[in-house]
């Protein structure tokens, strides 16, 4: 949603106010499983998220386009990108996803931002010596 | 103001064989719609269907179904109707598709629309009639529909007798 405010028609400057203009939202998530030793490949990870979307939002929800930009197999953490209007659907289905192959699981959403650069600075992992 | 607003959808059920149409009942149509919504929109859509959705009226002879949805989510549930491919009634699966004819807010406007629609169907049937006796009956039915208190039941009774004869 963008709001353009023109201060003065004949004036020399023009003020433009943009709200939530970024088309994508970037989500940093981590999957926590009951059995820590299970390994998930990148494809399995994406399929798992799609199945969560499908159970909550049906076929239309499962068609929501999102990308896994980075995936770390050991820590099971990933960087997802989704269109801004689909953020609520994705986040709510990640919240309600409870079990992976009969074991309890949970998605921890660590960071969400419309700008990718903002995800680099993370005060949670800040090490103060 | 404080009124609960709803949207009513008038759909026509199209089947390949007319004899199958007579076996429909409103509960079968309701389960078919709920299943299609659950498939297309998941748990979220199924939850919308729980409150405020019902099949208000079903005419098995003409295949008209009246669905009631809450106003806040009727577009979402409407978008799931084209995904209905069959309705299961009395143990038999009837392949069909729903064709939405009218959307409105009150049952009274629907009654007026249905009378106009049925008269149009009768007009369309007139050239298709095979012998003079049927033509006379159809003409009488059309004349009856144009009465000021034009009753819905009168036009429908004529319609179903026409269809029974044409089979």
CSV table of N, CA, C and O in Angstrom, one decimal, chain B residues 80-164:
chain,number,residue,atom,x,y,z
B,80,UNK,N,-15.1,-21.8,-4.5
B,80,UNK,CA,-14.9,-23.3,-4.4
B,80,UNK,C,-16.0,-24.1,-5.1
B,80,UNK,O,-15.9,-25.3,-5.4
B,81,UNK,N,-17.1,-23.4,-5.5
B,81,UNK,CA,-18.2,-24.1,-6.2
B,81,UNK,C,-17.9,-24.7,-7.5
B,81,UNK,O,-18.3,-25.8,-7.8
B,82,UNK,N,-17.0,-24.1,-8.4
B,82,UNK,CA,-16.7,-24.8,-9.6
B,82,UNK,C,-15.9,-26.1,-9.5
B,82,UNK,O,-15.8,-26.8,-10.4
B,83,UNK,N,-15.4,-26.3,-8.3
B,83,UNK,CA,-14.6,-27.6,-8.1
B,83,UNK,C,-15.5,-28.8,-7.8
B,83,UNK,O,-15.0,-29.8,-7.5
B,84,UNK,N,-16.8,-28.6,-7.7
B,84,UNK,CA,-17.7,-29.7,-7.4
B,84,UNK,C,-17.9,-30.5,-8.7
B,84,UNK,O,-18.4,-29.9,-9.7
B,85,UNK,N,-17.5,-31.8,-8.7
B,85,UNK,CA,-17.6,-32.6,-9.9
B,85,UNK,C,-18.7,-33.6,-9.8
B,85,UNK,O,-19.3,-34.1,-10.8
B,86,UNK,N,-19.1,-34.0,-8.6
B,86,UNK,CA,-20.1,-35.0,-8.4
B,86,UNK,C,-20.8,-34.8,-7.1
B,86,UNK,O,-20.2,-34.3,-6.1
B,87,UNK,N,-22.0,-35.2,-7.0
B,87,UNK,CA,-22.8,-35.2,-5.8
B,87,UNK,C,-23.2,-36.6,-5.4
B,87,UNK,O,-23.7,-37.3,-6.3
B,88,UNK,N,-22.9,-37.0,-4.2
B,88,UNK,CA,-23.3,-38.3,-3.8
B,88,UNK,C,-24.6,-38.3,-3.1
B,88,UNK,O,-24.8,-37.7,-2.0
B,89,UNK,N,-25.6,-39.0,-3.7
B,89,UNK,CA,-27.0,-39.0,-3.1
B,89,UNK,C,-27.5,-40.4,-3.1
B,89,UNK,O,-27.5,-41.1,-4.1
B,90,UNK,N,-27.9,-40.9,-1.9
B,90,UNK,CA,-28.4,-42.2,-1.7
B,90,UNK,C,-27.5,-43.3,-2.3
B,90,UNK,O,-27.9,-44.2,-3.0
B,91,UNK,N,-26.2,-43.2,-2.0
B,91,UNK,CA,-25.3,-44.2,-2.4
B,91,UNK,C,-24.8,-44.1,-3.8
B,91,UNK,O,-23.9,-44.8,-4.2
B,92,UNK,N,-25.4,-43.2,-4.6
B,92,UNK,CA,-24.9,-43.2,-6.0
B,92,UNK,C,-24.2,-41.8,-6.3
B,92,UNK,O,-24.6,-40.8,-5.8
B,93,UNK,N,-23.1,-41.9,-7.0
B,93,UNK,CA,-22.4,-40.7,-7.4
B,93,UNK,C,-23.0,-40.1,-8.7
B,93,UNK,O,-22.9,-40.8,-9.7
B,94,UNK,N,-23.5,-38.9,-8.6
B,94,UNK,CA,-24.1,-38.3,-9.8
B,94,UNK,C,-23.1,-37.2,-10.3
B,94,UNK,O,-22.8,-36.2,-9.6
B,95,UNK,N,-22.5,-37.4,-11.5
B,95,UNK,CA,-21.6,-36.4,-12.0
B,95,UNK,C,-22.4,-35.2,-12.4
B,95,UNK,O,-23.3,-35.3,-13.2
B,96,UNK,N,-21.9,-34.0,-12.0
B,96,UNK,CA,-22.7,-32.8,-12.3
B,96,UNK,C,-21.8,-31.6,-12.2
B,96,UNK,O,-20.6,-31.8,-11.7
B,97,UNK,N,-22.3,-30.5,-12.6
B,97,UNK,CA,-21.5,-29.2,-12.2
B,97,UNK,C,-22.6,-28.2,-11.9
B,97,UNK,O,-23.7,-28.2,-12.3
B,98,UNK,N,-22.1,-27.2,-11.0
B,98,UNK,CA,-23.0,-26.2,-10.6
B,98,UNK,C,-22.8,-24.9,-11.4
B,98,UNK,O,-21.6,-24.5,-11.6
B,99,UNK,N,-23.8,-24.3,-11.8
B,99,UNK,CA,-23.8,-23.1,-12.6
B,99,UNK,C,-24.5,-22.0,-11.8
B,99,UNK,O,-25.7,-22.1,-11.6
B,100,UNK,N,-23.7,-21.0,-11.4
B,100,UNK,CA,-24.3,-19.9,-10.6
B,100,UNK,C,-25.1,-19.0,-11.4
B,100,UNK,O,-24.6,-18.4,-12.4
B,101,UNK,N,-26.4,-18.7,-11.1
B,101,UNK,CA,-27.2,-17.9,-11.9
B,101,UNK,C,-27.5,-16.5,-11.4
B,101,UNK,O,-27.6,-15.6,-12.1
B,102,UNK,N,-27.5,-16.4,-10.0
B,102,UNK,CA,-27.9,-15.2,-9.4
B,102,UNK,C,-27.3,-15.1,-8.0
B,102,UNK,O,-27.2,-16.1,-7.3
B,103,UNK,N,-27.0,-13.8,-7.6
B,103,UNK,CA,-26.5,-13.6,-6.3
B,103,UNK,C,-27.3,-12.5,-5.7
B,103,UNK,O,-27.6,-11.5,-6.4
B,104,UNK,N,-27.8,-12.6,-4.5
B,104,UNK,CA,-28.6,-11.6,-3.9
B,104,UNK,C,-28.6,-11.6,-2.4
B,104,UNK,O,-28.0,-12.4,-1.8
B,105,UNK,N,-29.3,-10.6,-1.9
B,105,UNK,CA,-29.2,-10.4,-0.4
B,105,UNK,C,-30.4,-10.9,0.3
B,105,UNK,O,-30.3,-11.2,1.5
B,106,UNK,N,-31.6,-11.0,-0.3
B,106,UNK,CA,-32.8,-11.4,0.4
B,106,UNK,C,-33.5,-12.5,-0.4
B,106,UNK,O,-33.4,-12.6,-1.6
B,107,UNK,N,-34.3,-13.2,0.3
B,107,UNK,CA,-35.1,-14.3,-0.4
B,107,UNK,C,-36.2,-13.7,-1.2
B,107,UNK,O,-36.5,-14.3,-2.3
B,108,UNK,N,-36.6,-12.6,-0.9
B,108,UNK,CA,-37.8,-12.0,-1.6
B,108,UNK,C,-37.3,-11.6,-3.1
B,108,UNK,O,-38.0,-11.9,-4.0
B,109,UNK,N,-36.1,-11.0,-3.2
B,109,UNK,CA,-35.6,-10.7,-4.5
B,109,UNK,C,-35.4,-12.0,-5.3
B,109,UNK,O,-35.6,-12.0,-6.6
B,110,UNK,N,-35.0,-13.0,-4.6
B,110,UNK,CA,-34.8,-14.3,-5.3
B,110,UNK,C,-36.1,-14.9,-5.9
B,110,UNK,O,-36.1,-15.5,-6.9
B,111,UNK,N,-37.2,-14.7,-5.1
B,111,UNK,CA,-38.5,-15.2,-5.5
B,111,UNK,C,-38.9,-14.5,-6.8
B,111,UNK,O,-39.3,-15.2,-7.8
B,112,UNK,N,-38.7,-13.2,-6.9
B,112,UNK,CA,-39.0,-12.5,-8.1
B,112,UNK,C,-38.2,-12.9,-9.2
B,112,UNK,O,-38.6,-13.1,-10.4
B,113,UNK,N,-36.8,-13.1,-9.0
B,113,UNK,CA,-35.9,-13.5,-10.0
B,113,UNK,C,-36.3,-14.9,-10.5
B,113,UNK,O,-36.3,-15.2,-11.7
B,114,UNK,N,-36.7,-15.8,-9.6
B,114,UNK,CA,-37.0,-17.2,-10.0
B,114,UNK,C,-38.2,-17.2,-10.9
B,114,UNK,O,-38.2,-18.0,-11.8
B,115,UNK,N,-39.2,-16.4,-10.6
B,115,UNK,CA,-40.4,-16.4,-11.4
B,115,UNK,C,-40.0,-15.9,-12.8
B,115,UNK,O,-40.4,-16.6,-13.8
B,116,UNK,N,-39.2,-14.9,-12.9
B,116,UNK,CA,-38.8,-14.4,-14.2
B,116,UNK,C,-38.0,-15.4,-15.0
B,116,UNK,O,-38.1,-15.7,-16.2
B,117,UNK,N,-37.1,-16.1,-14.2
B,117,UNK,CA,-36.2,-17.1,-14.9
B,117,UNK,C,-37.0,-18.3,-15.4
B,117,UNK,O,-36.8,-18.8,-16.5
B,118,UNK,N,-38.0,-18.7,-14.5
B,118,UNK,CA,-38.8,-19.9,-15.0
B,118,UNK,C,-39.7,-19.6,-16.2
B,118,UNK,O,-39.9,-20.4,-17.0
B,119,UNK,N,-40.2,-18.3,-16.2
B,119,UNK,CA,-41.0,-17.9,-17.4
B,119,UNK,C,-40.1,-17.9,-18.6
B,119,UNK,O,-40.5,-18.3,-19.7
B,120,UNK,N,-38.8,-17.5,-18.5
B,120,UNK,CA,-37.9,-17.5,-19.6
B,120,UNK,C,-37.7,-19.0,-20.1
B,120,UNK,O,-37.6,-19.2,-21.3
B,121,UNK,N,-37.6,-19.9,-19.1
B,121,UNK,CA,-37.4,-21.3,-19.5
B,121,UNK,C,-38.6,-21.8,-20.2
B,121,UNK,O,-38.5,-22.6,-21.2
B,122,UNK,N,-39.8,-21.4,-19.8
B,122,UNK,CA,-41.0,-21.9,-20.4
B,122,UNK,C,-41.0,-21.3,-21.9
B,122,UNK,O,-41.4,-22.1,-22.8
B,123,UNK,N,-40.7,-20.1,-22.0
B,123,UNK,CA,-40.6,-19.5,-23.4
B,123,UNK,C,-39.7,-20.3,-24.3
B,123,UNK,O,-40.0,-20.5,-25.5
B,124,UNK,N,-38.6,-20.7,-23.7
B,124,UNK,CA,-37.6,-21.4,-24.5
B,124,UNK,C,-38.1,-22.8,-24.8
B,124,UNK,O,-37.7,-23.4,-25.8
B,125,UNK,N,-39.0,-23.3,-24.0
B,125,UNK,CA,-39.5,-24.7,-24.2
B,125,UNK,C,-40.5,-24.7,-25.3
B,125,UNK,O,-40.8,-25.8,-25.9
B,126,UNK,N,-41.2,-23.6,-25.5
B,126,UNK,CA,-42.4,-23.6,-26.4
B,126,UNK,C,-42.0,-24.1,-27.8
B,126,UNK,O,-42.7,-24.9,-28.3
B,127,UNK,N,-41.0,-23.6,-28.4
B,127,UNK,CA,-40.7,-24.1,-29.8
B,127,UNK,C,-40.2,-25.5,-29.8
B,127,UNK,O,-40.3,-26.2,-30.8
B,128,UNK,N,-39.8,-26.0,-28.6
B,128,UNK,CA,-39.3,-27.4,-28.6
B,128,UNK,C,-40.4,-28.4,-28.5
B,128,UNK,O,-40.2,-29.6,-28.5
B,129,UNK,N,-41.7,-28.0,-28.2
B,129,UNK,CA,-42.7,-28.9,-27.9
B,129,UNK,C,-43.1,-29.7,-29.1
B,129,UNK,O,-43.1,-29.2,-30.2
B,130,UNK,N,-43.4,-31.0,-28.9
B,130,UNK,CA,-43.6,-31.9,-30.0
B,130,UNK,C,-45.0,-31.8,-30.6
B,130,UNK,O,-45.2,-31.8,-31.8
B,131,UNK,N,-46.1,-31.8,-29.8
B,131,UNK,CA,-47.4,-31.7,-30.3
B,131,UNK,C,-48.2,-30.6,-29.7
B,131,UNK,O,-47.8,-30.0,-28.8
B,132,UNK,N,-49.4,-30.4,-30.3
B,132,UNK,CA,-50.2,-29.2,-30.0
B,132,UNK,C,-50.7,-29.2,-28.5
B,132,UNK,O,-50.8,-28.2,-27.9
B,133,UNK,N,-50.9,-30.4,-28.0
B,133,UNK,CA,-51.4,-30.5,-26.6
B,133,UNK,C,-50.4,-29.9,-25.6
B,133,UNK,O,-50.7,-29.1,-24.7
B,134,UNK,N,-49.1,-30.3,-25.8
B,134,UNK,CA,-48.1,-29.8,-24.9
B,134,UNK,C,-47.9,-28.3,-25.1
B,134,UNK,O,-47.8,-27.5,-24.1
B,135,UNK,N,-48.0,-27.8,-26.4
B,135,UNK,CA,-47.9,-26.4,-26.6
B,135,UNK,C,-49.0,-25.6,-25.9
B,135,UNK,O,-48.8,-24.5,-25.3
B,136,UNK,N,-50.2,-26.2,-25.9
B,136,UNK,CA,-51.3,-25.5,-25.2
B,136,UNK,C,-51.0,-25.4,-23.7
B,136,UNK,O,-51.3,-24.4,-23.1
B,137,UNK,N,-50.5,-26.5,-23.2
B,137,UNK,CA,-50.2,-26.5,-21.7
B,137,UNK,C,-49.1,-25.5,-21.4
B,137,UNK,O,-49.2,-24.8,-20.4
B,138,UNK,N,-48.1,-25.4,-22.2
B,138,UNK,CA,-47.0,-24.5,-21.9
B,138,UNK,C,-47.6,-23.0,-22.0
B,138,UNK,O,-47.2,-22.2,-21.2
B,139,UNK,N,-48.4,-22.8,-23.0
B,139,UNK,CA,-49.0,-21.4,-23.2
B,139,UNK,C,-49.8,-21.1,-21.9
B,139,UNK,O,-49.7,-20.0,-21.4
B,140,UNK,N,-50.5,-22.0,-21.4
B,140,UNK,CA,-51.3,-21.8,-20.2
B,140,UNK,C,-50.4,-21.5,-19.0
B,140,UNK,O,-50.7,-20.6,-18.2
B,141,UNK,N,-49.3,-22.2,-19.0
B,141,UNK,CA,-48.4,-22.0,-17.8
B,141,UNK,C,-47.8,-20.6,-17.9
B,141,UNK,O,-47.7,-19.9,-16.9
B,142,UNK,N,-47.4,-20.2,-19.1
B,142,UNK,CA,-46.8,-18.9,-19.2
B,142,UNK,C,-47.9,-17.8,-18.8
B,142,UNK,O,-47.5,-16.8,-18.2
B,143,UNK,N,-49.1,-18.0,-19.3
B,143,UNK,CA,-50.1,-17.0,-18.9
B,143,UNK,C,-50.3,-16.9,-17.4
B,143,UNK,O,-50.5,-15.9,-16.8
B,144,UNK,N,-50.3,-18.1,-16.8
B,144,UNK,CA,-50.5,-18.1,-15.3
B,144,UNK,C,-49.4,-17.4,-14.6
B,144,UNK,O,-49.6,-16.7,-13.6
B,145,UNK,N,-48.1,-17.5,-15.2
B,145,UNK,CA,-47.0,-16.8,-14.5
B,145,UNK,C,-47.1,-15.3,-14.5
B,145,UNK,O,-46.6,-14.6,-13.7
B,146,UNK,N,-47.8,-14.8,-15.5
B,146,UNK,CA,-47.9,-13.3,-15.6
B,146,UNK,C,-48.9,-12.7,-14.7
B,146,UNK,O,-49.1,-11.5,-14.7
B,147,UNK,N,-49.6,-13.5,-13.9
B,147,UNK,CA,-50.6,-13.0,-13.0
B,147,UNK,C,-50.0,-12.1,-12.0
B,147,UNK,O,-48.8,-12.4,-11.6
B,148,UNK,N,-50.7,-11.1,-11.5
B,148,UNK,CA,-50.1,-10.1,-10.5
B,148,UNK,C,-49.6,-10.8,-9.3
B,148,UNK,O,-48.6,-10.5,-8.7
B,149,UNK,N,-50.3,-11.8,-8.8
B,149,UNK,CA,-49.8,-12.5,-7.6
B,149,UNK,C,-48.9,-13.7,-8.0
B,149,UNK,O,-48.9,-14.6,-7.2
B,150,UNK,N,-48.3,-13.6,-9.2
B,150,UNK,CA,-47.7,-14.8,-9.9
B,150,UNK,C,-47.0,-15.8,-9.0
B,150,UNK,O,-45.8,-15.6,-8.6
B,151,UNK,N,-47.6,-16.9,-8.6
B,151,UNK,CA,-47.1,-17.7,-7.6
B,151,UNK,C,-46.0,-18.5,-8.2
B,151,UNK,O,-46.0,-19.1,-9.2
B,152,UNK,N,-44.9,-18.7,-7.3
B,152,UNK,CA,-43.8,-19.5,-7.7
B,152,UNK,C,-44.2,-20.9,-7.9
B,152,UNK,O,-43.8,-21.6,-8.8
B,153,UNK,N,-45.1,-21.4,-7.0
B,153,UNK,CA,-45.5,-22.8,-7.0
B,153,UNK,C,-46.2,-23.2,-8.3
B,153,UNK,O,-46.0,-24.2,-8.9
B,154,UNK,N,-47.0,-22.2,-8.8
B,154,UNK,CA,-47.8,-22.5,-10.0
B,154,UNK,C,-46.9,-22.7,-11.2
B,154,UNK,O,-47.0,-23.7,-11.9
B,155,UNK,N,-45.9,-21.8,-11.4
B,155,UNK,CA,-45.0,-22.0,-12.5
B,155,UNK,C,-44.2,-23.2,-12.4
B,155,UNK,O,-43.9,-23.9,-13.4
B,156,UNK,N,-43.8,-23.6,-11.2
B,156,UNK,CA,-43.0,-24.8,-11.0
B,156,UNK,C,-43.8,-26.0,-11.3
B,156,UNK,O,-43.2,-27.0,-11.9
B,157,UNK,N,-45.0,-26.1,-10.9
B,157,UNK,CA,-45.8,-27.3,-11.2
B,157,UNK,C,-45.9,-27.5,-12.7
B,157,UNK,O,-45.8,-28.6,-13.1
B,158,UNK,N,-46.2,-26.4,-13.4
B,158,UNK,CA,-46.3,-26.6,-14.9
B,158,UNK,C,-45.0,-27.1,-15.4
B,158,UNK,O,-44.9,-27.9,-16.3
B,159,UNK,N,-43.9,-26.5,-14.9
B,159,UNK,CA,-42.5,-26.9,-15.4
B,159,UNK,C,-42.3,-28.3,-15.2
B,159,UNK,O,-41.8,-29.0,-16.1
B,160,UNK,N,-42.6,-28.9,-14.0
B,160,UNK,CA,-42.3,-30.3,-13.8
B,160,UNK,C,-43.2,-31.2,-14.6
B,160,UNK,O,-42.7,-32.2,-15.0
B,161,UNK,N,-44.4,-30.8,-14.8
B,161,UNK,CA,-45.3,-31.6,-15.6
B,161,UNK,C,-44.7,-31.6,-17.1
B,161,UNK,O,-44.8,-32.7,-17.7
B,162,UNK,N,-44.2,-30.5,-17.5
B,162,UNK,CA,-43.7,-30.5,-18.9
B,162,UNK,C,-42.5,-31.4,-19.0
B,162,UNK,O,-42.4,-32.1,-20.0
B,163,UNK,N,-41.6,-31.4,-18.0
B,163,UNK,CA,-40.4,-32.2,-18.1
B,163,UNK,C,-40.8,-33.7,-18.0
B,163,UNK,O,-40.1,-34.5,-18.7
B,164,UNK,N,-41.8,-34.0,-17.2
B,164,UNK,CA,-42.1,-35.4,-17.1
B,164,UNK,C,-42.6,-35.9,-18.4
B,164,UNK,O,-42.4,-37.0,-18.8
